[in-house]
Amino acid sequence: MMVHFYTAIMESILCSSITVWYAAATAKDKGRLQRVIRSAERLIGCNLPSLQDLFASRSLKRAKKMVTDPSHPRQKLFVPLPSGRRLRSIRTKTSRHTNSFFPSAVRLINRAGPPLPVYNTPPVTPPHTAHVTLTAIHHFVSCLLLVR
């Protein structure tokens, strides 16, 4: 009963937007929050997931939703490598960007193991290119008919 209470109340408060704020939190802040989790462990009498584990599981779940949704605006950041087994790492210049959600999510997905289906939409031929191609074919056929 106490574990359900912890999960429903305490963990939901601790993990409120964790994928957003965790990267910017200082080690001191993370330590304080981890102390709350350890206190709950002692009170309940069983092991609970650490703050890092909560962040990893929530981020991985959120990233998987983005990867598998072709209509998601940030889905294009999850680019598979030619082998199809891993995703291309996002280049970053600062540690702040390195620790932010999207680069962290790519690292988590790559560590997770089995490949995810990435639904990058194939490039669409612009209509003017198709029109030019059809016009060229029509012109070619017309020339052949005139030669006969």
Short mmCIF file of N, CA, C and O in Angstrom, two decimals:
data_model
loop_
_atom_site.label_atom_id
_atom_site.label_comp_id
_atom_site.label_asym_id
_atom_site.label_seq_id
_atom_site.Cartn_x
_atom_site.Cartn_y
_atom_site.Cartn_z
N MET A 1 0.83 -1.19 0.00
CA MET A 1 0.00 0.00 0.00
C MET A 1 0.88 1.26 0.00
O MET A 1 0.58 2.22 -0.70
N MET A 2 1.97 1.20 0.78
CA MET A 2 2.85 2.36 0.86
C MET A 2 3.61 2.58 -0.45
O MET A 2 3.87 3.72 -0.83
N VAL A 3 3.94 1.50 -1.14
CA VAL A 3 4.63 1.63 -2.42
C VAL A 3 3.71 2.29 -3.44
O VAL A 3 4.13 3.15 -4.21
N HIS A 4 2.44 1.90 -3.45
CA HIS A 4 1.47 2.52 -4.36
C HIS A 4 1.31 4.00 -4.03
O HIS A 4 1.22 4.83 -4.94
N PHE A 5 1.28 4.34 -2.75
CA PHE A 5 1.19 5.75 -2.36
C PHE A 5 2.42 6.50 -2.84
O PHE A 5 2.31 7.59 -3.41
N TYR A 6 3.62 5.92 -2.63
CA TYR A 6 4.85 6.57 -3.07
C TYR A 6 4.82 6.80 -4.58
O TYR A 6 5.14 7.88 -5.06
N THR A 7 4.43 5.76 -5.33
CA THR A 7 4.41 5.86 -6.78
C THR A 7 3.40 6.91 -7.25
O THR A 7 3.69 7.71 -8.13
N ALA A 8 2.23 6.89 -6.65
CA ALA A 8 1.17 7.81 -7.09
C ALA A 8 1.43 9.25 -6.69
O ALA A 8 1.18 10.16 -7.48
N ILE A 9 1.93 9.46 -5.48
CA ILE A 9 2.07 10.83 -4.99
C ILE A 9 3.51 11.34 -5.10
O ILE A 9 3.79 12.30 -5.82
N MET A 10 4.41 10.69 -4.41
CA MET A 10 5.78 11.19 -4.32
C MET A 10 6.51 11.13 -5.67
O MET A 10 7.11 12.11 -6.10
N GLU A 11 6.46 9.98 -6.32
CA GLU A 11 7.18 9.83 -7.58
C GLU A 11 6.60 10.73 -8.67
O GLU A 11 7.34 11.27 -9.48
N SER A 12 5.29 10.91 -8.68
CA SER A 12 4.71 11.79 -9.69
C SER A 12 5.16 13.24 -9.48
O SER A 12 5.37 13.97 -10.44
N ILE A 13 5.33 13.64 -8.22
CA ILE A 13 5.82 14.99 -7.94
C ILE A 13 7.30 15.09 -8.31
O ILE A 13 7.73 16.06 -8.94
N LEU A 14 8.09 14.09 -7.94
CA LEU A 14 9.52 14.11 -8.25
C LEU A 14 9.77 14.10 -9.76
O LEU A 14 10.71 14.73 -10.25
N CYS A 15 8.94 13.40 -10.49
CA CYS A 15 9.17 13.22 -11.93
C CYS A 15 8.39 14.20 -12.79
O CYS A 15 8.36 14.04 -14.01
N SER A 16 7.77 15.17 -12.18
CA SER A 16 7.02 16.15 -12.95
C SER A 16 7.98 16.87 -13.90
O SER A 16 8.87 17.60 -13.47
N SER A 17 7.85 16.64 -15.17
CA SER A 17 8.69 17.23 -16.23
C SER A 17 10.17 16.92 -16.02
O SER A 17 11.03 17.74 -16.32
N ILE A 18 10.48 15.73 -15.53
CA ILE A 18 11.88 15.37 -15.25
C ILE A 18 12.74 15.41 -16.50
O ILE A 18 13.91 15.75 -16.44
N THR A 19 12.15 15.11 -17.66
CA THR A 19 12.94 15.13 -18.89
C THR A 19 13.38 16.54 -19.26
O THR A 19 14.32 16.71 -20.01
N VAL A 20 12.71 17.53 -18.72
CA VAL A 20 13.07 18.92 -19.00
C VAL A 20 14.07 19.45 -17.98
O VAL A 20 15.10 20.02 -18.33
N TRP A 21 13.81 19.27 -16.71
CA TRP A 21 14.64 19.93 -15.69
C TRP A 21 15.84 19.12 -15.24
O TRP A 21 16.79 19.68 -14.69
N TYR A 22 15.89 17.82 -15.48
CA TYR A 22 16.96 16.99 -14.94
C TYR A 22 18.34 17.40 -15.46
O TYR A 22 19.31 17.44 -14.72
N ALA A 23 18.44 17.70 -16.75
CA ALA A 23 19.73 18.05 -17.33
C ALA A 23 20.30 19.34 -16.75
O ALA A 23 21.51 19.50 -16.61
N ALA A 24 19.43 20.27 -16.37
CA ALA A 24 19.89 21.56 -15.85
C ALA A 24 20.06 21.56 -14.33
O ALA A 24 20.60 22.51 -13.78
N ALA A 25 19.64 20.49 -13.66
CA ALA A 25 19.76 20.44 -12.20
C ALA A 25 21.21 20.25 -11.79
O ALA A 25 21.97 19.53 -12.45
N THR A 26 21.60 20.90 -10.71
CA THR A 26 22.96 20.75 -10.21
C THR A 26 23.10 19.42 -9.46
O THR A 26 22.09 18.80 -9.10
N ALA A 27 24.33 19.03 -9.23
CA ALA A 27 24.57 17.78 -8.48
C ALA A 27 24.00 17.90 -7.07
O ALA A 27 23.50 16.92 -6.51
N LYS A 28 24.06 19.09 -6.51
CA LYS A 28 23.53 19.32 -5.17
C LYS A 28 22.01 19.12 -5.15
O LYS A 28 21.47 18.46 -4.25
N ASP A 29 21.32 19.65 -6.15
CA ASP A 29 19.87 19.48 -6.25
C ASP A 29 19.49 18.01 -6.44
O ASP A 29 18.55 17.51 -5.82
N LYS A 30 20.24 17.33 -7.32
CA LYS A 30 19.97 15.91 -7.55
C LYS A 30 20.20 15.10 -6.29
O LYS A 30 19.45 14.17 -5.99
N GLY A 31 21.24 15.47 -5.54
CA GLY A 31 21.52 14.78 -4.28
C GLY A 31 20.41 14.96 -3.27
O GLY A 31 20.04 14.02 -2.55
N ARG A 32 19.87 16.16 -3.19
CA ARG A 32 18.75 16.43 -2.27
C ARG A 32 17.53 15.60 -2.63
O ARG A 32 16.85 15.06 -1.75
N LEU A 33 17.23 15.54 -3.92
CA LEU A 33 16.07 14.76 -4.35
C LEU A 33 16.30 13.27 -4.13
O LEU A 33 15.38 12.54 -3.75
N GLN A 34 17.53 12.81 -4.34
CA GLN A 34 17.85 11.40 -4.10
C GLN A 34 17.72 11.08 -2.61
O GLN A 34 17.31 9.99 -2.24
N ARG A 35 18.02 12.05 -1.76
CA ARG A 35 17.87 11.85 -0.31
C ARG A 35 16.40 11.64 0.05
O ARG A 35 16.07 10.84 0.93
N VAL A 36 15.49 12.33 -0.63
CA VAL A 36 14.06 12.13 -0.40
C VAL A 36 13.67 10.70 -0.77
O VAL A 36 12.93 10.03 -0.04
N ILE A 37 14.22 10.21 -1.89
CA ILE A 37 13.92 8.84 -2.32
C ILE A 37 14.47 7.83 -1.31
O ILE A 37 13.80 6.86 -0.95
N ARG A 38 15.69 8.06 -0.83
CA ARG A 38 16.27 7.14 0.16
C ARG A 38 15.46 7.14 1.46
O ARG A 38 15.28 6.10 2.10
N SER A 39 14.97 8.32 1.87
CA SER A 39 14.13 8.39 3.07
C SER A 39 12.85 7.58 2.89
O SER A 39 12.42 6.87 3.80
N ALA A 40 12.26 7.66 1.70
CA ALA A 40 11.05 6.89 1.42
C ALA A 40 11.37 5.39 1.41
O ALA A 40 10.56 4.59 1.89
N GLU A 41 12.55 5.02 0.90
CA GLU A 41 12.96 3.61 0.91
C GLU A 41 13.03 3.08 2.34
O GLU A 41 12.54 1.98 2.64
N ARG A 42 13.65 3.85 3.23
CA ARG A 42 13.76 3.42 4.63
C ARG A 42 12.40 3.34 5.29
O ARG A 42 12.12 2.42 6.05
N LEU A 43 11.53 4.28 4.99
CA LEU A 43 10.20 4.30 5.58
C LEU A 43 9.34 3.13 5.09
O LEU A 43 8.68 2.45 5.87
N ILE A 44 9.40 2.87 3.78
CA ILE A 44 8.60 1.80 3.19
C ILE A 44 9.22 0.43 3.46
O ILE A 44 8.52 -0.55 3.70
N GLY A 45 10.54 0.38 3.42
CA GLY A 45 11.23 -0.88 3.68
C GLY A 45 11.52 -1.69 2.43
O GLY A 45 11.68 -2.91 2.50
N CYS A 46 11.57 -1.04 1.27
CA CYS A 46 11.93 -1.74 0.03
C CYS A 46 12.71 -0.80 -0.88
O CYS A 46 12.70 0.41 -0.67
N ASN A 47 13.37 -1.36 -1.88
CA ASN A 47 14.16 -0.56 -2.82
C ASN A 47 13.25 0.17 -3.79
O ASN A 47 12.27 -0.39 -4.28
N LEU A 48 13.62 1.41 -4.08
CA LEU A 48 12.89 2.23 -5.04
C LEU A 48 13.87 2.67 -6.12
O LEU A 48 15.07 2.75 -5.88
N PRO A 49 13.38 2.97 -7.32
CA PRO A 49 14.28 3.41 -8.39
C PRO A 49 14.93 4.75 -8.05
O PRO A 49 14.29 5.64 -7.48
N SER A 50 16.20 4.89 -8.43
CA SER A 50 16.91 6.15 -8.17
C SER A 50 16.40 7.23 -9.11
O SER A 50 15.69 6.96 -10.09
N LEU A 51 16.79 8.45 -8.83
CA LEU A 51 16.38 9.59 -9.65
C LEU A 51 16.93 9.42 -11.07
O LEU A 51 16.22 9.70 -12.05
N GLN A 52 18.16 8.95 -11.20
CA GLN A 52 18.76 8.70 -12.51
C GLN A 52 17.96 7.65 -13.28
O GLN A 52 17.71 7.79 -14.47
N ASP A 53 17.55 6.59 -12.60
CA ASP A 53 16.75 5.54 -13.25
C ASP A 53 15.39 6.07 -13.69
O ASP A 53 14.90 5.71 -14.76
N LEU A 54 14.79 6.91 -12.86
CA LEU A 54 13.50 7.51 -13.23
C LEU A 54 13.65 8.39 -14.46
O LEU A 54 12.83 8.35 -15.39
N PHE A 55 14.73 9.19 -14.49
CA PHE A 55 14.98 10.05 -15.64
C PHE A 55 15.19 9.21 -16.90
O PHE A 55 14.61 9.50 -17.95
N ALA A 56 15.99 8.16 -16.79
CA ALA A 56 16.28 7.32 -17.95
C ALA A 56 15.02 6.64 -18.48
O ALA A 56 14.77 6.64 -19.69
N SER A 57 14.20 6.10 -17.59
CA SER A 57 13.00 5.40 -18.05
C SER A 57 11.99 6.37 -18.66
O SER A 57 11.40 6.08 -19.71
N ARG A 58 11.81 7.52 -18.05
CA ARG A 58 10.84 8.50 -18.59
C ARG A 58 11.33 9.07 -19.91
O ARG A 58 10.56 9.27 -20.84
N SER A 59 12.63 9.36 -20.00
CA SER A 59 13.18 9.91 -21.25
C SER A 59 13.10 8.90 -22.38
O SER A 59 12.75 9.25 -23.51
N LEU A 60 13.42 7.65 -22.08
CA LEU A 60 13.37 6.60 -23.10
C LEU A 60 11.93 6.41 -23.60
O LEU A 60 11.69 6.29 -24.80
N LYS A 61 10.99 6.42 -22.68
CA LYS A 61 9.58 6.27 -23.06
C LYS A 61 9.13 7.43 -23.95
O LYS A 61 8.48 7.23 -24.98
N ARG A 62 9.53 8.65 -23.58
CA ARG A 62 9.15 9.83 -24.36
C ARG A 62 9.82 9.81 -25.73
O ARG A 62 9.20 10.13 -26.74
N ALA A 63 11.09 9.41 -25.77
CA ALA A 63 11.82 9.37 -27.04
C ALA A 63 11.24 8.32 -27.97
O ALA A 63 11.14 8.54 -29.18
N LYS A 64 10.87 7.16 -27.44
CA LYS A 64 10.28 6.11 -28.27
C LYS A 64 8.98 6.59 -28.91
O LYS A 64 8.69 6.26 -30.07
N LYS A 65 8.20 7.37 -28.16
CA LYS A 65 6.97 7.91 -28.74
C LYS A 65 7.29 8.84 -29.91
O LYS A 65 6.61 8.84 -30.92
N MET A 66 8.34 9.66 -29.74
CA MET A 66 8.72 10.59 -30.80
C MET A 66 9.24 9.87 -32.03
O MET A 66 8.95 10.24 -33.16
N VAL A 67 10.04 8.84 -31.81
CA VAL A 67 10.64 8.10 -32.92
C VAL A 67 9.58 7.39 -33.75
O VAL A 67 9.66 7.37 -34.98
N THR A 68 8.59 6.82 -33.10
CA THR A 68 7.59 6.04 -33.82
C THR A 68 6.44 6.87 -34.37
O THR A 68 5.60 6.33 -35.09
N ASP A 69 6.40 8.17 -34.06
CA ASP A 69 5.33 9.03 -34.56
C ASP A 69 5.84 9.87 -35.72
O ASP A 69 6.57 10.84 -35.51
N PRO A 70 5.49 9.51 -36.96
CA PRO A 70 6.02 10.25 -38.11
C PRO A 70 5.54 11.70 -38.18
O PRO A 70 6.17 12.51 -38.85
N SER A 71 4.48 12.05 -37.48
CA SER A 71 3.99 13.42 -37.53
C SER A 71 4.59 14.31 -36.45
O SER A 71 4.29 15.50 -36.40
N HIS A 72 5.44 13.75 -35.60
CA HIS A 72 6.03 14.57 -34.52
C HIS A 72 7.04 15.54 -35.12
O HIS A 72 7.88 15.16 -35.94
N PRO A 73 6.98 16.83 -34.73
CA PRO A 73 7.87 17.83 -35.34
C PRO A 73 9.36 17.58 -35.10
O PRO A 73 10.18 17.99 -35.90
N ARG A 74 9.73 16.92 -34.02
CA ARG A 74 11.15 16.67 -33.73
C ARG A 74 11.58 15.25 -34.10
O ARG A 74 12.67 14.83 -33.77
N GLN A 75 10.75 14.54 -34.83
CA GLN A 75 11.07 13.18 -35.21
C GLN A 75 12.28 13.14 -36.13
O GLN A 75 13.04 12.17 -36.12
N LYS A 76 12.52 14.20 -36.87
CA LYS A 76 13.64 14.22 -37.81
C LYS A 76 15.00 14.26 -37.11
O LYS A 76 16.03 14.03 -37.74
N LEU A 77 15.03 14.52 -35.79
CA LEU A 77 16.29 14.50 -35.06
C LEU A 77 16.78 13.08 -34.80
O LEU A 77 17.95 12.87 -34.50
N PHE A 78 15.91 12.10 -34.91
CA PHE A 78 16.26 10.70 -34.67
C PHE A 78 16.55 10.03 -36.00
O PHE A 78 15.70 9.37 -36.59
N VAL A 79 17.77 10.20 -36.48
CA VAL A 79 18.18 9.71 -37.79
C VAL A 79 18.95 8.40 -37.62
O VAL A 79 19.95 8.36 -36.90
N PRO A 80 18.50 7.33 -38.28
CA PRO A 80 19.23 6.06 -38.15
C PRO A 80 20.54 6.09 -38.96
O PRO A 80 20.63 6.76 -39.99
N LEU A 81 21.53 5.37 -38.46
CA LEU A 81 22.78 5.20 -39.21
C LEU A 81 22.52 4.25 -40.37
O LEU A 81 21.49 3.55 -40.38
N PRO A 82 23.41 4.17 -41.35
CA PRO A 82 23.18 3.28 -42.49
C PRO A 82 22.93 1.82 -42.10
O PRO A 82 22.20 1.11 -42.79
N SER A 83 23.53 1.37 -40.99
CA SER A 83 23.31 -0.01 -40.55
C SER A 83 21.88 -0.24 -40.08
O SER A 83 21.38 -1.35 -40.08
N GLY A 84 21.21 0.83 -39.63
CA GLY A 84 19.84 0.72 -39.14
C GLY A 84 19.73 0.23 -37.70
O GLY A 84 18.65 0.10 -37.17
N ARG A 85 20.88 -0.04 -37.05
CA ARG A 85 20.84 -0.57 -35.69
C ARG A 85 20.94 0.50 -34.62
O ARG A 85 20.57 0.27 -33.48
N ARG A 86 21.46 1.65 -34.97
CA ARG A 86 21.63 2.73 -34.01
C ARG A 86 21.20 4.04 -34.63
O ARG A 86 21.04 4.14 -35.84
N LEU A 87 21.04 5.06 -33.78
CA LEU A 87 20.69 6.38 -34.28
C LEU A 87 21.95 7.24 -34.33
O LEU A 87 22.87 7.07 -33.53
N ARG A 88 21.96 8.18 -35.26
CA ARG A 88 23.08 9.11 -35.38
C ARG A 88 23.08 10.05 -34.18
O ARG A 88 22.05 10.61 -33.81
N SER A 89 24.25 10.22 -33.57
CA SER A 89 24.38 11.12 -32.42
C SER A 89 24.20 12.56 -32.87
O SER A 89 24.61 12.94 -33.98
N ILE A 90 23.60 13.35 -32.02
CA ILE A 90 23.38 14.76 -32.33
C ILE A 90 24.63 15.53 -31.92
O ILE A 90 25.10 15.41 -30.78
N ARG A 91 25.18 16.31 -32.84
CA ARG A 91 26.39 17.08 -32.54
C ARG A 91 26.04 18.24 -31.61
O ARG A 91 25.07 18.96 -31.84
N THR A 92 26.87 18.39 -30.61
CA THR A 92 26.67 19.48 -29.66
C THR A 92 27.99 20.19 -29.42
O THR A 92 29.06 19.59 -29.55
N LYS A 93 27.91 21.46 -29.06
CA LYS A 93 29.12 22.23 -28.81
C LYS A 93 29.30 22.55 -27.33
O LYS A 93 30.40 22.83 -26.89
N THR A 94 28.21 22.51 -26.57
CA THR A 94 28.31 22.85 -25.15
C THR A 94 27.84 21.68 -24.30
O THR A 94 27.05 20.84 -24.76
N SER A 95 28.31 21.63 -23.08
CA SER A 95 27.88 20.55 -22.18
C SER A 95 26.40 20.71 -21.83
O SER A 95 25.71 19.72 -21.61
N ARG A 96 25.92 21.93 -21.82
CA ARG A 96 24.50 22.15 -21.53
C ARG A 96 23.63 21.51 -22.60
O ARG A 96 22.63 20.87 -22.31
N HIS A 97 24.03 21.67 -23.86
CA HIS A 97 23.27 21.06 -24.95
C HIS A 97 23.45 19.54 -24.96
O HIS A 97 22.53 18.79 -25.24
N THR A 98 24.67 19.08 -24.63
CA THR A 98 24.94 17.64 -24.57
C THR A 98 24.04 16.95 -23.57
O THR A 98 23.57 15.84 -23.81
N ASN A 99 23.78 17.60 -22.45
CA ASN A 99 22.96 17.02 -21.39
C ASN A 99 21.47 17.26 -21.58
O ASN A 99 20.67 16.80 -20.77
N SER A 100 21.08 18.00 -22.61
CA SER A 100 19.66 18.29 -22.82
C SER A 100 18.93 17.05 -23.32
O SER A 100 19.53 16.01 -23.58
N PHE A 101 17.63 17.17 -23.51
CA PHE A 101 16.79 16.00 -23.78
C PHE A 101 17.17 15.22 -25.03
O PHE A 101 17.36 14.01 -24.98
N PHE A 102 17.25 15.88 -26.19
CA PHE A 102 17.39 15.14 -27.44
C PHE A 102 18.71 14.38 -27.55
O PHE A 102 18.70 13.19 -27.88
N PRO A 103 19.87 14.99 -27.27
CA PRO A 103 21.10 14.18 -27.30
C PRO A 103 21.08 13.05 -26.26
O PRO A 103 21.54 11.94 -26.53
N SER A 104 20.52 13.31 -25.08
CA SER A 104 20.41 12.27 -24.05
C SER A 104 19.50 11.15 -24.52
O SER A 104 19.77 9.97 -24.28
N ALA A 105 18.41 11.50 -25.18
CA ALA A 105 17.46 10.50 -25.66
C ALA A 105 18.09 9.61 -26.72
O ALA A 105 17.87 8.39 -26.71
N VAL A 106 18.88 10.18 -27.61
CA VAL A 106 19.55 9.38 -28.63
C VAL A 106 20.52 8.41 -27.96
O VAL A 106 20.58 7.23 -28.32
N ARG A 107 21.27 8.88 -26.96
CA ARG A 107 22.20 7.99 -26.24
C ARG A 107 21.44 6.87 -25.54
O ARG A 107 21.85 5.71 -25.56
N LEU A 108 20.32 7.20 -24.91
CA LEU A 108 19.52 6.18 -24.22
C LEU A 108 18.96 5.14 -25.18
O LEU A 108 18.97 3.94 -24.90
N ILE A 109 18.48 5.59 -26.33
CA ILE A 109 17.94 4.66 -27.32
C ILE A 109 19.05 3.75 -27.84
O ILE A 109 18.86 2.54 -28.00
N ASN A 110 20.23 4.31 -28.09
CA ASN A 110 21.34 3.51 -28.59
C ASN A 110 21.80 2.49 -27.56
O ASN A 110 22.22 1.40 -27.91
N ARG A 111 21.73 2.83 -26.27
CA ARG A 111 22.11 1.90 -25.21
C ARG A 111 21.04 0.85 -24.95
O ARG A 111 21.33 -0.21 -24.41
N ALA A 112 19.80 1.16 -25.30
CA ALA A 112 18.68 0.28 -24.98
C ALA A 112 18.78 -1.08 -25.67
O ALA A 112 18.19 -2.04 -25.20
N GLY A 113 19.47 -1.14 -26.78
CA GLY A 113 19.64 -2.44 -27.43
C GLY A 113 18.88 -2.58 -28.72
O GLY A 113 19.32 -2.07 -29.73
N PRO A 114 17.72 -3.25 -28.70
CA PRO A 114 17.04 -3.55 -29.96
C PRO A 114 16.68 -2.27 -30.71
O PRO A 114 16.28 -1.28 -30.10
N PRO A 115 16.85 -2.29 -32.02
CA PRO A 115 16.59 -1.09 -32.80
C PRO A 115 15.11 -0.72 -32.80
O PRO A 115 14.25 -1.58 -32.71
N LEU A 116 14.88 0.55 -32.89
CA LEU A 116 13.51 1.05 -32.98
C LEU A 116 13.18 1.34 -34.43
O LEU A 116 14.06 1.76 -35.19
N PRO A 117 11.95 1.14 -34.82
CA PRO A 117 11.58 1.53 -36.18
C PRO A 117 11.53 3.05 -36.26
O PRO A 117 10.87 3.69 -35.47
N VAL A 118 12.29 3.61 -37.17
CA VAL A 118 12.30 5.06 -37.35
C VAL A 118 11.53 5.36 -38.61
O VAL A 118 11.86 4.85 -39.68
N TYR A 119 10.52 6.14 -38.48
CA TYR A 119 9.64 6.43 -39.61
C TYR A 119 9.97 7.78 -40.21
O TYR A 119 9.19 8.71 -40.13
N ASN A 120 11.16 7.89 -40.79
CA ASN A 120 11.48 9.11 -41.51
C ASN A 120 10.77 9.03 -42.85
O ASN A 120 10.89 8.04 -43.56
N THR A 121 10.05 10.06 -43.17
CA THR A 121 9.30 10.03 -44.42
C THR A 121 10.27 10.13 -45.59
O THR A 121 11.23 10.89 -45.54
N PRO A 122 10.04 9.36 -46.66
CA PRO A 122 10.93 9.42 -47.81
C PRO A 122 10.81 10.78 -48.49
O PRO A 122 9.76 11.43 -48.43
N PRO A 123 11.88 11.21 -49.12
CA PRO A 123 11.81 12.51 -49.80
C PRO A 123 10.77 12.46 -50.92
O PRO A 123 10.71 11.51 -51.68
N VAL A 124 9.97 13.49 -50.97
CA VAL A 124 8.92 13.58 -51.98
C VAL A 124 9.45 14.36 -53.16
O VAL A 124 10.08 15.41 -52.99
N THR A 125 9.21 13.85 -54.36
CA THR A 125 9.63 14.56 -55.55
C THR A 125 8.77 15.80 -55.71
O THR A 125 7.53 15.69 -55.72
N PRO A 126 9.39 16.96 -55.78
CA PRO A 126 8.58 18.17 -55.94
C PRO A 126 7.77 18.12 -57.22
O PRO A 126 8.21 17.52 -58.22
N PRO A 127 6.58 18.70 -57.20
CA PRO A 127 5.71 18.62 -58.37
C PRO A 127 6.34 19.19 -59.63
O PRO A 127 6.13 18.67 -60.70
N HIS A 128 7.13 20.27 -59.50
CA HIS A 128 7.72 20.86 -60.71
C HIS A 128 8.72 19.91 -61.36
O HIS A 128 8.84 19.86 -62.57
N THR A 129 9.43 19.08 -60.58
CA THR A 129 10.36 18.10 -61.13
C THR A 129 9.60 17.04 -61.91
O THR A 129 10.00 16.65 -63.00
N ALA A 130 8.49 16.57 -61.34
CA ALA A 130 7.68 15.57 -62.03
C ALA A 130 7.13 16.16 -63.33
O ALA A 130 7.10 15.48 -64.35
N HIS A 131 6.71 17.42 -63.30
CA HIS A 131 6.18 18.07 -64.49
C HIS A 131 7.26 18.19 -65.56
O HIS A 131 7.02 17.92 -66.73
N VAL A 132 8.46 18.58 -65.16
CA VAL A 132 9.57 18.71 -66.11
C VAL A 132 9.89 17.35 -66.72
O VAL A 132 10.11 17.24 -67.93
N THR A 133 9.89 16.30 -65.91
CA THR A 133 10.18 14.96 -66.40
C THR A 133 9.12 14.52 -67.41
O THR A 133 9.44 13.99 -68.47
N LEU A 134 7.85 14.74 -67.08
CA LEU A 134 6.78 14.37 -68.02
C LEU A 134 6.86 15.19 -69.30
O LEU A 134 6.63 14.67 -70.40
N THR A 135 7.20 16.45 -69.18
CA THR A 135 7.34 17.31 -70.36
C THR A 135 8.48 16.81 -71.24
O THR A 135 8.37 16.76 -72.47
N ALA A 136 9.59 16.41 -70.62
CA ALA A 136 10.74 15.91 -71.39
C ALA A 136 10.37 14.62 -72.10
O ALA A 136 10.75 14.43 -73.28
N ILE A 137 9.66 13.73 -71.43
CA ILE A 137 9.24 12.47 -72.06
C ILE A 137 8.30 12.75 -73.22
O ILE A 137 8.44 12.18 -74.31
N HIS A 138 7.36 13.67 -73.01
CA HIS A 138 6.41 14.02 -74.07
C HIS A 138 7.15 14.60 -75.27
O HIS A 138 6.87 14.26 -76.42
N HIS A 139 8.12 15.46 -75.01
CA HIS A 139 8.91 16.07 -76.08
C HIS A 139 9.71 15.00 -76.83
O HIS A 139 9.77 15.00 -78.06
N PHE A 140 10.29 14.05 -76.10
CA PHE A 140 11.07 12.97 -76.71
C PHE A 140 10.19 12.11 -77.62
O PHE A 140 10.56 11.78 -78.75
N VAL A 141 8.99 11.76 -77.14
CA VAL A 141 8.06 10.95 -77.93
C VAL A 141 7.62 11.73 -79.17
O VAL A 141 7.53 11.17 -80.28
N SER A 142 7.37 13.02 -79.04
CA SER A 142 6.96 13.85 -80.18
C SER A 142 8.05 13.87 -81.24
O SER A 142 7.78 13.77 -82.44
N CYS A 143 9.30 13.97 -80.79
CA CYS A 143 10.43 13.97 -81.73
C CYS A 143 10.53 12.65 -82.46
O CYS A 143 10.82 12.60 -83.66
N LEU A 144 10.31 11.54 -81.74
CA LEU A 144 10.36 10.23 -82.38
C LEU A 144 9.27 10.10 -83.43
O LEU A 144 9.49 9.51 -84.50
N LEU A 145 8.10 10.61 -83.15
CA LEU A 145 6.99 10.51 -84.09
C LEU A 145 7.26 11.36 -85.33
O LEU A 145 6.90 10.99 -86.44
N LEU A 146 7.92 12.52 -85.16
CA LEU A 146 8.24 13.38 -86.29
C LEU A 146 9.31 12.77 -87.17
O LEU A 146 9.31 12.95 -88.39
N VAL A 147 10.24 12.04 -86.57
CA VAL A 147 11.33 11.42 -87.31
C VAL A 147 10.78 10.33 -88.21
O VAL A 147 11.25 10.13 -89.33
N ARG A 148 9.80 9.61 -87.79
CA ARG A 148 9.22 8.53 -88.60
C ARG A 148 8.63 9.10 -89.80
O ARG A 148 8.48 9.06 -90.81
#
